[in-house]
Amino acid sequence: MNTFNELDLLKELGNIGAGNAATALSQLLNKEITMNVPLAKIVSFNEMMELMGGSDRPVAAVFLRMEGELSGSLFFVLSLEDATKLINQLIPEKEISVDELPSHELGLSALQELGNIISAHYLTALSECIGLTVTPSVPEVTIDMVGAIVVTGLLEISQVSDHSIFIDTELTETTDSQVEKAKGHFFLIPYPDSFEKIVAALGEG
């Protein structure tokens, strides 16, 4: 993998999912939301940890499992600052600070729903691209160190795989007075047979 053509297709796949997710969020929030994917590539689990900011960095993460003809796990990871920024865009009447985030149930629920919407659109784009069904589980949201999040999420799959599809994601909210940006990282971790199906489909694209 990681040839120019395959990475270009992977990035295009990410942009399709991002565009659909942005439309859904714009309708939900009645705001102008855009999303784009500046980078997409295949990385090892060690590289994945580094891209998240290192094992000791505290982050917000939405985690879900993929089921169906494609199986594996998916993480949507944000810095605490960007997670708080997005939550405050979702529920501006209940503005919170970064320090309040770990114990703020309403904020975490909003973040979970945001991750659910974006993940669903990414997985739909992937499913349509390769012609295989994939169903997301109910997402879980957590605030913890990168190392703890990754170990928990990869406990089973790390025994048989070391590949993650990394999709860099930028979200922009535009209003009459300002432009707010936030950045998140998607890590799609398929089981080996599912990874081979994705690579084969991209190779044919």
GROMACS .gro file of C-alpha atoms in nm, residues 84-202:
model
  119
   84THR     CA    1  -1.393   2.143   2.408
   85LYS     CA    2  -1.415   2.385   2.115
   86LEU     CA    3  -1.640   2.148   1.921
   87ILE     CA    4  -1.861   2.079   2.222
   88ASN     CA    5  -1.909   2.452   2.274
   89GLN     CA    6  -2.014   2.481   1.908
   90LEU     CA    7  -2.266   2.201   1.959
   91ILE     CA    8  -2.413   2.334   2.285
   92PRO     CA    9  -2.317   2.705   2.303
   93GLU     CA   10  -2.569   2.772   2.580
   94LYS     CA   11  -2.370   2.537   2.809
   95GLU     CA   12  -2.017   2.658   2.739
   96ILE     CA   13  -1.751   2.457   2.923
   97SER     CA   14  -1.377   2.483   2.983
   98VAL     CA   15  -1.108   2.225   2.907
   99ASP     CA   16  -1.078   2.148   3.281
  100GLU     CA   17  -1.450   2.071   3.304
  101LEU     CA   18  -1.453   1.836   3.005
  102PRO     CA   19  -1.363   1.500   3.172
  103SER     CA   20  -1.658   1.517   3.413
  104HIS     CA   21  -1.910   1.705   3.197
  105GLU     CA   22  -2.175   1.446   3.105
  106LEU     CA   23  -2.366   1.666   2.860
  107GLY     CA   24  -2.045   1.769   2.684
  108LEU     CA   25  -1.922   1.411   2.656
  109SER     CA   26  -2.261   1.303   2.524
  110ALA     CA   27  -2.244   1.575   2.257
  111LEU     CA   28  -1.892   1.464   2.164
  112GLN     CA   29  -2.010   1.103   2.140
  113GLU     CA   30  -2.288   1.204   1.902
  114LEU     CA   31  -2.046   1.412   1.694
  115GLY     CA   32  -1.811   1.115   1.665
  116ASN     CA   33  -2.103   0.890   1.577
  117ILE     CA   34  -2.219   1.116   1.293
  118ILE     CA   35  -1.873   1.163   1.143
  119SER     CA   36  -1.774   0.796   1.181
  120ALA     CA   37  -2.097   0.674   1.022
  121HIS     CA   38  -2.039   0.889   0.713
  122TYR     CA   39  -1.677   0.780   0.680
  123LEU     CA   40  -1.776   0.414   0.706
  124THR     CA   41  -2.060   0.461   0.456
  125ALA     CA   42  -1.815   0.611   0.206
  126LEU     CA   43  -1.577   0.319   0.263
  127SER     CA   44  -1.856   0.063   0.228
  128GLU     CA   45  -1.981   0.213  -0.098
  129CYS     CA   46  -1.627   0.237  -0.236
  130ILE     CA   47  -1.540  -0.129  -0.186
  131GLY     CA   48  -1.888  -0.276  -0.213
  132LEU     CA   49  -1.895  -0.445   0.128
  133THR     CA   50  -2.125  -0.381   0.421
  134VAL     CA   51  -1.992  -0.239   0.746
  135THR     CA   52  -2.201  -0.159   1.052
  136PRO     CA   53  -2.069   0.059   1.337
  137SER     CA   54  -2.132  -0.036   1.699
  138VAL     CA   55  -2.262   0.214   1.953
  139PRO     CA   56  -1.969   0.454   2.010
  140GLU     CA   57  -1.793   0.502   2.342
  141VAL     CA   58  -1.629   0.829   2.445
  142THR     CA   59  -1.341   0.859   2.687
  143ILE     CA   60  -1.088   1.110   2.818
  144ASP     CA   61  -0.754   0.948   2.898
  145MET     CA   62  -0.388   0.920   2.806
  146VAL     CA   63  -0.320   0.806   2.449
  147GLY     CA   64  -0.142   0.493   2.573
  148ALA     CA   65  -0.435   0.378   2.786
  149ILE     CA   66  -0.688   0.442   2.509
  150VAL     CA   67  -0.486   0.257   2.246
  151VAL     CA   68  -0.409  -0.041   2.469
  152THR     CA   69  -0.777  -0.085   2.554
  153GLY     CA   70  -0.898  -0.044   2.197
  154LEU     CA   71  -0.631  -0.265   2.039
  155LEU     CA   72  -0.620  -0.541   2.299
  156GLU     CA   73  -0.759  -0.806   2.063
  157ILE     CA   74  -0.660  -0.680   1.720
  158SER     CA   75  -0.294  -0.612   1.809
  159GLN     CA   76  -0.240  -0.988   1.831
  160VAL     CA   77  -0.299  -1.027   1.459
  161SER     CA   78  -0.241  -0.687   1.295
  162ASP     CA   79  -0.017  -0.379   1.295
  163HIS     CA   80  -0.192  -0.164   1.034
  164SER     CA   81  -0.404   0.146   1.079
  165ILE     CA   82  -0.557   0.372   0.816
  166PHE     CA   83  -0.490   0.729   0.929
  167ILE     CA   84  -0.723   1.004   0.805
  168ASP     CA   85  -0.642   1.360   0.913
  169THR     CA   86  -0.959   1.568   0.947
  170GLU     CA   87  -1.012   1.944   0.972
  171LEU     CA   88  -1.349   2.091   1.074
  172THR     CA   89  -1.430   2.456   1.008
  173GLU     CA   90  -1.728   2.656   1.131
  174THR     CA   91  -1.782   2.985   0.949
  175THR     CA   92  -2.001   3.264   1.090
  176ASP     CA   93  -2.048   3.628   0.998
  177SER     CA   94  -1.788   3.734   1.254
  178GLN     CA   95  -1.530   3.454   1.270
  179VAL     CA   96  -1.392   3.123   1.147
  180GLU     CA   97  -1.342   2.845   1.404
  181LYS     CA   98  -1.119   2.549   1.321
  182ALA     CA   99  -1.069   2.217   1.495
  183LYS     CA  100  -0.860   1.918   1.400
  184GLY     CA  101  -0.923   1.550   1.462
  185HIS     CA  102  -0.762   1.221   1.362
  186PHE     CA  103  -0.938   0.911   1.239
  187PHE     CA  104  -0.771   0.575   1.283
  188LEU     CA  105  -0.940   0.286   1.109
  189ILE     CA  106  -0.796  -0.047   1.228
  190PRO     CA  107  -0.928  -0.341   1.024
  191TYR     CA  108  -0.866  -0.706   1.100
  192PRO     CA  109  -0.616  -0.859   0.852
  193ASP     CA  110  -0.876  -1.009   0.615
  194SER     CA  111  -1.067  -0.679   0.607
  195PHE     CA  112  -0.744  -0.483   0.553
  196GLU     CA  113  -0.664  -0.704   0.252
  197LYS     CA  114  -1.013  -0.639   0.108
  198ILE     CA  115  -0.965  -0.262   0.145
  199VAL     CA  116  -0.618  -0.268  -0.013
  200ALA     CA  117  -0.744  -0.484  -0.301
  201ALA     CA  118  -1.038  -0.250  -0.365
  202LEU     CA  119  -0.817   0.060  -0.359
   0.00000   0.00000   0.00000
